XYZ file of C-alpha atoms in Angstrom:
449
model
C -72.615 -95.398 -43.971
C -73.340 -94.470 -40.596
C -73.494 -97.375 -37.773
C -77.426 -97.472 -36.431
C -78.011 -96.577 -33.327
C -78.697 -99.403 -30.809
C -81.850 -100.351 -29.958
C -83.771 -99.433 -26.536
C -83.729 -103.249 -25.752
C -79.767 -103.076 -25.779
C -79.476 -100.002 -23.993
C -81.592 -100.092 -21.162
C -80.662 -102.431 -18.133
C -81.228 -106.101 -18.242
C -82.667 -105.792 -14.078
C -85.505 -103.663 -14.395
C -88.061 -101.558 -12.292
C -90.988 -101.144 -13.023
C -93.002 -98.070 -11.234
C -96.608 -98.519 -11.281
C -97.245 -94.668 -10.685
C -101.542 -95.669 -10.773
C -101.008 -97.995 -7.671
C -98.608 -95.145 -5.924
C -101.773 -92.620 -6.087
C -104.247 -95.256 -5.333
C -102.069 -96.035 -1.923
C -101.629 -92.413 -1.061
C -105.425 -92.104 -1.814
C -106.103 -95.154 0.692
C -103.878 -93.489 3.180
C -105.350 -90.255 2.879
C -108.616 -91.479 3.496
C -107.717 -93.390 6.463
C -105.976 -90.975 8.198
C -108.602 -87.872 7.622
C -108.915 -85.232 9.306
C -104.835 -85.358 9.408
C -103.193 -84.414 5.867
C -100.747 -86.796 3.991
C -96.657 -85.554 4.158
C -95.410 -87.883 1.520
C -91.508 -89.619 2.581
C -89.415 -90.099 -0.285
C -86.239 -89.966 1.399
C -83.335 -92.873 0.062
C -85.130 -92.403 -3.356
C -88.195 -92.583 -2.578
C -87.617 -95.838 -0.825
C -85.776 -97.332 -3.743
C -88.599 -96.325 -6.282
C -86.762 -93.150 -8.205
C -87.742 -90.121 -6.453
C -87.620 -88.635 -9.965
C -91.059 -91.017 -10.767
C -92.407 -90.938 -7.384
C -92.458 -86.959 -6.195
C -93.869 -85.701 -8.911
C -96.507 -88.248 -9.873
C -97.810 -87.334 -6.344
C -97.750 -83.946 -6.571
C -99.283 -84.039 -9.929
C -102.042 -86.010 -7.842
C -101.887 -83.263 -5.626
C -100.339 -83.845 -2.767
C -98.479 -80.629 -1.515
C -96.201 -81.709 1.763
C -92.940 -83.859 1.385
C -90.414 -85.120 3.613
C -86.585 -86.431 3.404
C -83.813 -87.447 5.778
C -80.654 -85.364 4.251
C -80.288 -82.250 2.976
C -79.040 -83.235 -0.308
C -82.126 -85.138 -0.772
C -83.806 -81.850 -0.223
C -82.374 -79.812 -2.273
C -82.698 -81.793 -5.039
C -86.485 -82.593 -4.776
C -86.290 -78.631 -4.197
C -85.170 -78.329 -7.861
C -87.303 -81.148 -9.005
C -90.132 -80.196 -7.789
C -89.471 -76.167 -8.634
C -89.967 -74.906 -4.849
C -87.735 -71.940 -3.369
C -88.188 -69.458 -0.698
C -89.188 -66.771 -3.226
C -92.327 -69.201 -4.678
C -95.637 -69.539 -3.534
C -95.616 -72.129 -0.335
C -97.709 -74.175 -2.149
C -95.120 -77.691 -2.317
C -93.276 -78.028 1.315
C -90.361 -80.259 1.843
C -88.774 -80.513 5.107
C -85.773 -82.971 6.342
C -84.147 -83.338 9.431
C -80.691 -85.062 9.498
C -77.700 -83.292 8.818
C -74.554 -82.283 10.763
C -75.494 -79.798 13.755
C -72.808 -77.121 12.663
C -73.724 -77.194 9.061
C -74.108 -74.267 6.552
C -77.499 -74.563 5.460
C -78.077 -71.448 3.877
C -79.235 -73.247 0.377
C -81.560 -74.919 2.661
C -83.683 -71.414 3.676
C -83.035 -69.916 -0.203
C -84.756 -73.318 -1.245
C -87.658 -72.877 0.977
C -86.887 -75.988 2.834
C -87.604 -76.774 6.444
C -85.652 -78.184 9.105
C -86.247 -80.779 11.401
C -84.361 -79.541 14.802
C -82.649 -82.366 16.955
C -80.241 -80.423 18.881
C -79.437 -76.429 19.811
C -76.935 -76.677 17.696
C -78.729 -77.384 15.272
C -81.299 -74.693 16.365
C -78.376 -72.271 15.835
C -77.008 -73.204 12.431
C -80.955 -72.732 11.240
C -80.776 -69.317 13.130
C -77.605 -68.597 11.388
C -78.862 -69.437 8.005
C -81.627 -67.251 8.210
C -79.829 -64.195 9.737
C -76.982 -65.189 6.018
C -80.022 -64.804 4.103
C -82.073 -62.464 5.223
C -84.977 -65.269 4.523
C -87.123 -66.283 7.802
C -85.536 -70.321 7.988
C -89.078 -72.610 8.976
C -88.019 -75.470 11.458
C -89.680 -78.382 13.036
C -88.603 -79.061 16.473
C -88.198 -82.937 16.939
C -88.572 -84.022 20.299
C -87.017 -86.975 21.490
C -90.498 -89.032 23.258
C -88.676 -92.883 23.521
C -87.083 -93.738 20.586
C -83.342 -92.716 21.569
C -82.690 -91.575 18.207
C -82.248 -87.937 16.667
C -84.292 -85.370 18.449
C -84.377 -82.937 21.247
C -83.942 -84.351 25.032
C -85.691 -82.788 28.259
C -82.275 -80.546 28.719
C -81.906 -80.204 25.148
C -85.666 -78.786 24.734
C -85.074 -76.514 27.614
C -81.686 -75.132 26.167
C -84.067 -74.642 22.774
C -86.773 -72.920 24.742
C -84.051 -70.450 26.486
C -82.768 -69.628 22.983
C -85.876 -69.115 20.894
C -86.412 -66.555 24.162
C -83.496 -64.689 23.667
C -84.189 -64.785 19.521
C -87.608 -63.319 20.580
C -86.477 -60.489 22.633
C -84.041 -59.299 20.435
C -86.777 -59.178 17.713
C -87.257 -55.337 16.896
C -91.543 -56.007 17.317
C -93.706 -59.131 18.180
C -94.414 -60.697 14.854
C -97.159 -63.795 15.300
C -98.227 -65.673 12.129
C -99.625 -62.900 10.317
C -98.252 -59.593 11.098
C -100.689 -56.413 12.044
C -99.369 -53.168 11.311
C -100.463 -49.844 10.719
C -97.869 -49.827 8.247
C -97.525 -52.542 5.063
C -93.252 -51.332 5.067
C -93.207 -51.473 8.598
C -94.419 -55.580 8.799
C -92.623 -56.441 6.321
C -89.220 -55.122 7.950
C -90.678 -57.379 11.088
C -90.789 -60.202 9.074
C -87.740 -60.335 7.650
C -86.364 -59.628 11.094
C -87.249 -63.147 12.259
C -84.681 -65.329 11.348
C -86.063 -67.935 12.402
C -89.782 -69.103 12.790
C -91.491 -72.587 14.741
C -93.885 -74.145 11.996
C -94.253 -77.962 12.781
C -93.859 -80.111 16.462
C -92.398 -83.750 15.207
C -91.766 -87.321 17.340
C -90.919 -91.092 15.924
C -92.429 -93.628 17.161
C -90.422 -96.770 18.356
C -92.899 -99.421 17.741
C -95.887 -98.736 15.978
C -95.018 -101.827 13.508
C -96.774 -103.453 16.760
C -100.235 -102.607 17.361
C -100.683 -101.981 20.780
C -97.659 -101.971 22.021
C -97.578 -99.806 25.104
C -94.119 -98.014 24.059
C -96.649 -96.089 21.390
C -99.263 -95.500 24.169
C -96.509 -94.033 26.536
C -94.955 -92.390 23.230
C -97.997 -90.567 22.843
C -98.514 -89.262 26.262
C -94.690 -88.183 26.587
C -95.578 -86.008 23.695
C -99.174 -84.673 24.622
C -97.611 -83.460 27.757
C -94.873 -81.868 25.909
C -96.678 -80.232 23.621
C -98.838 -78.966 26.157
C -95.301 -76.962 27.409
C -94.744 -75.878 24.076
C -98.033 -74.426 23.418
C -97.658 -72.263 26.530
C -93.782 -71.491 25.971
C -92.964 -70.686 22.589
C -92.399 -67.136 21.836
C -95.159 -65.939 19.751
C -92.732 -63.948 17.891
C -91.366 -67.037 16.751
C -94.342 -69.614 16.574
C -96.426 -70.416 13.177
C -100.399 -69.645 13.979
C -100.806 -73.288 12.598
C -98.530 -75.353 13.787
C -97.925 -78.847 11.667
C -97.633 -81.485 13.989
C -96.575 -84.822 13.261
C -96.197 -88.179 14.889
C -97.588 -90.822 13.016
C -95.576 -93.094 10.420
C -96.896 -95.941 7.952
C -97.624 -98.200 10.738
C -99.040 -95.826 13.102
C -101.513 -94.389 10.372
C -102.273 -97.486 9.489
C -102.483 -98.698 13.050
C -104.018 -96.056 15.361
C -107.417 -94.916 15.749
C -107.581 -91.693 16.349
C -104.484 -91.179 14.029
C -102.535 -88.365 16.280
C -101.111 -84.892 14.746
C -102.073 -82.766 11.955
C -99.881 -84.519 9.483
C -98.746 -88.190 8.776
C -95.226 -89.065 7.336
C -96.075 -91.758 5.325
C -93.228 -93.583 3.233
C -93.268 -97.531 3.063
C -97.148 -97.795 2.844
C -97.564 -95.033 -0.137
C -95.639 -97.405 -2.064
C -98.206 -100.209 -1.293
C -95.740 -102.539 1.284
C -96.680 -103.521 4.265
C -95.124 -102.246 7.302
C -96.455 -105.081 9.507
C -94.731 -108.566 9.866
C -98.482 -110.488 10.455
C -100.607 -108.239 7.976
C -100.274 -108.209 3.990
C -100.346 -105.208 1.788
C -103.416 -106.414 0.485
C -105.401 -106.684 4.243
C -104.285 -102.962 3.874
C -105.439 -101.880 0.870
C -102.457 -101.680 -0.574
C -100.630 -102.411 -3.903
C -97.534 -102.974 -4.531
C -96.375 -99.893 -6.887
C -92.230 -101.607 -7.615
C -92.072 -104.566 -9.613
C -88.012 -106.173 -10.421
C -87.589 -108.214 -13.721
C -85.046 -109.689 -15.609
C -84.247 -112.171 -18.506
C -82.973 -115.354 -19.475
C -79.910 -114.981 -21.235
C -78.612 -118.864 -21.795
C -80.477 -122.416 -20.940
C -78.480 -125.490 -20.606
C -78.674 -129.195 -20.082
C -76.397 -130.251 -17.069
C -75.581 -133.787 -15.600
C -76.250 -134.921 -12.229
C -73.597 -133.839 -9.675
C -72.810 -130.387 -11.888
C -72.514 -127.239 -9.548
C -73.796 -124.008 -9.866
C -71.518 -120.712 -9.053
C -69.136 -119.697 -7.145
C -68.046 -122.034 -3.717
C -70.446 -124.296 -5.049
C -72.800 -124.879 -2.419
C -75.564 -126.258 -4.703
C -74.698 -129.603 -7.365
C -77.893 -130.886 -9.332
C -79.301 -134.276 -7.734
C -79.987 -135.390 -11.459
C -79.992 -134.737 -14.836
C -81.250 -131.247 -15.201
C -81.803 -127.897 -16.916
C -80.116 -124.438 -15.894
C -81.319 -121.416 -16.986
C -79.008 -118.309 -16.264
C -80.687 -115.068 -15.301
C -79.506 -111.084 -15.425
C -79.378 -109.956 -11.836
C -77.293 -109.991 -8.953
C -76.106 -108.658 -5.738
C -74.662 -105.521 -8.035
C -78.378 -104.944 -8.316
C -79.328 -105.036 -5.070
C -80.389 -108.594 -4.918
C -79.189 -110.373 -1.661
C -76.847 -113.293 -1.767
C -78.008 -114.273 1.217
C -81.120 -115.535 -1.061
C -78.822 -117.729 -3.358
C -80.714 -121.798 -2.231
C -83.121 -120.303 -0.741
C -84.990 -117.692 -2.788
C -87.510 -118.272 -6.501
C -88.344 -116.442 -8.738
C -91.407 -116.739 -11.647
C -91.303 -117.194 -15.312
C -94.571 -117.530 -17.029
C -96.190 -117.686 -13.973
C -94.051 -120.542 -11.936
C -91.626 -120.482 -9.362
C -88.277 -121.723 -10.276
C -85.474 -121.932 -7.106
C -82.355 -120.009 -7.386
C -79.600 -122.262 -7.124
C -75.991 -122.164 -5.893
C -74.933 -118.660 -4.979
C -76.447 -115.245 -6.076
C -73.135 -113.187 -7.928
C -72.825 -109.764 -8.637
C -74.591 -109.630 -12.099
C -76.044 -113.394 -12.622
C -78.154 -115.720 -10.563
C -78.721 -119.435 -11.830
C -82.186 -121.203 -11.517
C -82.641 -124.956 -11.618
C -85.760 -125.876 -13.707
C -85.551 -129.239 -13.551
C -85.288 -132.342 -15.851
C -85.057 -131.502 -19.353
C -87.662 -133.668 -20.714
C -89.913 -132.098 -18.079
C -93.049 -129.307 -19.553
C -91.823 -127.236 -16.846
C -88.667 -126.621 -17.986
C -89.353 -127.625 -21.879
C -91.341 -123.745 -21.604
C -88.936 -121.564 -20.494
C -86.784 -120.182 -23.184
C -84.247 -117.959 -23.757
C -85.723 -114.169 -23.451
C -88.351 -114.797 -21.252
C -89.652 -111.980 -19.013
C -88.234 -113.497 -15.697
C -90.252 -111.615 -12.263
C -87.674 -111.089 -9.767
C -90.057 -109.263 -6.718
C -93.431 -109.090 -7.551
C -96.886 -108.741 -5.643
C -96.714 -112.143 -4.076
C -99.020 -113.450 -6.842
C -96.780 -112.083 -10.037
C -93.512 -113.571 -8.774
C -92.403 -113.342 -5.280
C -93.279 -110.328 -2.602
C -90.332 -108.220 -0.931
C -91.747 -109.720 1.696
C -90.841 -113.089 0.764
C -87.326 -112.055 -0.046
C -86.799 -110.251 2.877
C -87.507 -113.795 5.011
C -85.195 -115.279 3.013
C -82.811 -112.676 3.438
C -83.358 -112.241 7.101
C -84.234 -108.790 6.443
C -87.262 -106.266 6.312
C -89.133 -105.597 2.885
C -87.770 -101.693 3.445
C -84.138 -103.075 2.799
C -84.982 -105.181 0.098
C -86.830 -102.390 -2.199
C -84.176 -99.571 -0.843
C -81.110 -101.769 -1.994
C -82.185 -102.069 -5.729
C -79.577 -100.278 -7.321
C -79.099 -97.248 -9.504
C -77.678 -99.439 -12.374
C -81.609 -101.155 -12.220
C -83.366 -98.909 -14.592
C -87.317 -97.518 -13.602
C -89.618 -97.230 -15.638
C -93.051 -95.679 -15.123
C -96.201 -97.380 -15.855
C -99.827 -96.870 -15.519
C -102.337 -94.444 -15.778
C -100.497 -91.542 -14.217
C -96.956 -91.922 -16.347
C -99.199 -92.052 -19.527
C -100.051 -88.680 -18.083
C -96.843 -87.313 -17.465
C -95.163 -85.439 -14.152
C -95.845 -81.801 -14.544
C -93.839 -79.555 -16.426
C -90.326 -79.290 -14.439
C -88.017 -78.811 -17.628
C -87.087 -75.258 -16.432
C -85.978 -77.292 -12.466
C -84.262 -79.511 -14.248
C -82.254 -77.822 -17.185
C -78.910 -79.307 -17.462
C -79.665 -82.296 -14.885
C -78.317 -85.729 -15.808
C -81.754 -87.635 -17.162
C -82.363 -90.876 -15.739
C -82.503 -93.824 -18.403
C -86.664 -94.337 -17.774
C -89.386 -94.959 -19.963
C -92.900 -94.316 -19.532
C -95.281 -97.710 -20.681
C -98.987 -98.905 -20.621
């Protein structure tokens, strides 16, 4: 007789993470709204902030939200395939990303339809490159450097750019703006695919927006206004989208600033309902929490006063007292800087984490035996590991005991930490990607209600 195949419960991860895909839209619809007339670009870069761009990306765009953004290529590409997009398909979904090696190939970036953030000429000429492979006109951002010191184009750097996208221009066989006029339908079309290269979107980063009213994002702004300005006047028309996206404002700035700037906002942390301000809650923003982390007990035991609890140990019981060992551990993305410090909730109360956090096990101290506190946990209970403040404890709260941001703590959880979809929207379902996704490795999720 055959063996039975093992249950879900013994296959799927003991750390879990749950996706609430109902709270995602709701955030992206209290986003949207606040940052109107300006259009929502949805971040899901470092998967999707830790969430499973797989769940995340298309939940949105089922919800219709059409503009994406990542950091790396790779990341690209493969919400490219997720998501169906190419150069060949309507431009209804855009993704564009902006870090990657200046003399990289990135041909399967223009057949994918993707679009580049430029940082550097050389950059600029690997895009030019591309297109000129392909024969496909390669869309690019230019990212201009306005305080930050990070990626993006300097004064020199924006002039060499400028100089470039001349030359490009000239060599052009016609003027081409963003919709071709010809006598002849052949004849524009050749122009087209002439351009290899074409100026869709204007992009900054701010510094400190996380700050309202800090005057870095005031002088930010103007730095960029007056650049702009330039760029309005200087790019070749050959080479320059009639609508250009532009886009300044992250979480905290569209949360923050009033008018929001651009035509677009890049909005990652917020969408998935954390806050990306250290003195306001994601509630004061209207936000929800869409990730919550749980575990289980897997053993309870009765220790005597003076026992320790894992490895160095740096924690021994005061008294008499009650252990209960719980699935979960740095391997999952759990900080041991939490280990003493951190809690977590069974059936609604707050138990300390004791003695070190290891790489698959944390140990919580419930207290005296004979206590009702500890007398009600039991072996298999649901234990919350980072909840909404109020269902066990906020990344917030584990980031401060972490010394940390809540955007490391929800970006660490592992890929061994299976998610799950829940709500509204994953009783739905994504849209139909099985033909983007034919052959892909599926991801060990579950949709539940």
């Amino acid at each position: 007789m055959a063996a039975a195949p093992p249950s879900t419960a013994a296959t799927r991860s003991l750390v879990t993470a749950r996706i609430d895909t109902a709270a995602l839209i709701r955030n992206a619809d209290t986003i949207a709204a606040r940052i109107a007339p300006a259009q929502l670009m949805a971040v899901v870069k470092a998967d999707a902030y830790g969430h499973s761009t797989r769940l995340i990306a298309p939940a949105l765009c089922a919800a219709g939200i059409r503009d994406f953004a990542v950091a790396t290529v790779p990341e690209a590409l493969a919400l490219s395939q997720l998501l169906g997009t190419d150069a060949e398909a309507s431009a209804d979904v855009r993704i564009l990303c902006w870090l990657f090696e200046p003399a990289a190939d990135l041909t399967a970036c223009t057949r994918a339809g993707i679009e580049l953030g430029i940082s550097t000429p050389e950059g600029l000429e690997s895009a030019i490159a591309a297109g000129q492979a392909t024969g496909i006109t390669q869309n690019v951002h230019l990212k201009l450097d306005t305080g930050l010191g990070r990626n993006g184009l300097s004064l020199a750097q924006l002039e060499a750019v400028l100089n470039r996208l001349r030359q490009l221009a000239d060599s052009c066989p016609r003027p081409v703006s963003g919709t071709v006029d010809a006598g002849d339908g052949r004849d524009a079309e050749a122009a087209v695919a002439a351009v290899p290269l074409r100026v869709t979107g204007l992009m900054t980063h701010f510094a400190n927006a996380d700050v309202p009213g800090d005057p870095a994002t005031v002088d930010q702004l103007h730095r960029f206004d007056t650049l702009y300005g330039r760029l309005e006047a200087e790019l070749p028309g050959a080479l320059r989208a009639a609508d250009l996206r532009v886009t300044l404002a992250n979480s905290p700035a569209a949360l923050s600033l009033d008018p929001v700037p651009g035509t677009h906002v890049r909005a990652g942390i917020g969408l998935y309902g954390i806050s990306p301000f250290e003195h306001r809650t994601a509630a004061q923003l209207g936000l929800t929490p869409v990730m919550t982390v749980t575990s289980k007990v897997l053993n309870i035991k009765d220790v005597p006063a003076g026992h320790g609890a894992s490895y160095g140990l740096t924690y021994r019981t005061a008294r008499d007292t009650r252990f209960a060992l719980v699935a979960g551990g740095y391997g999952d993305g759990l900080p041991r800087l939490a280990g003493n410090r951190g809690e977590v909730s069974i059936r609604g109360r707050r138990y300390p984490i004791v003695g070190r956090i290891a790489m698959d096990q944390m140990i919580l101290d419930l207290g005296p035996a004979e206590a009702a506190t500890a007398a009600e946990v039991a072996i298999g209970d649901e234990v919350v590991i980072i909840g909404d403040g109020t269902t066990g404890p906020s990344a917030e709260e584990w980031a401060a005991w972490c010394e940390t941001i809540n955007y490391e703590i929800v970006t660490c959880i592992s890929s061994r930490v299976d998610r799950i979809a829940v709500g509204d929207r994953a009783a739905a379902g994504p849209p139909d990607i099985s033909a983007a996704t034919a052959g892909a490795e599926p991801e060990a999720v579950a949709h539940e209600h």
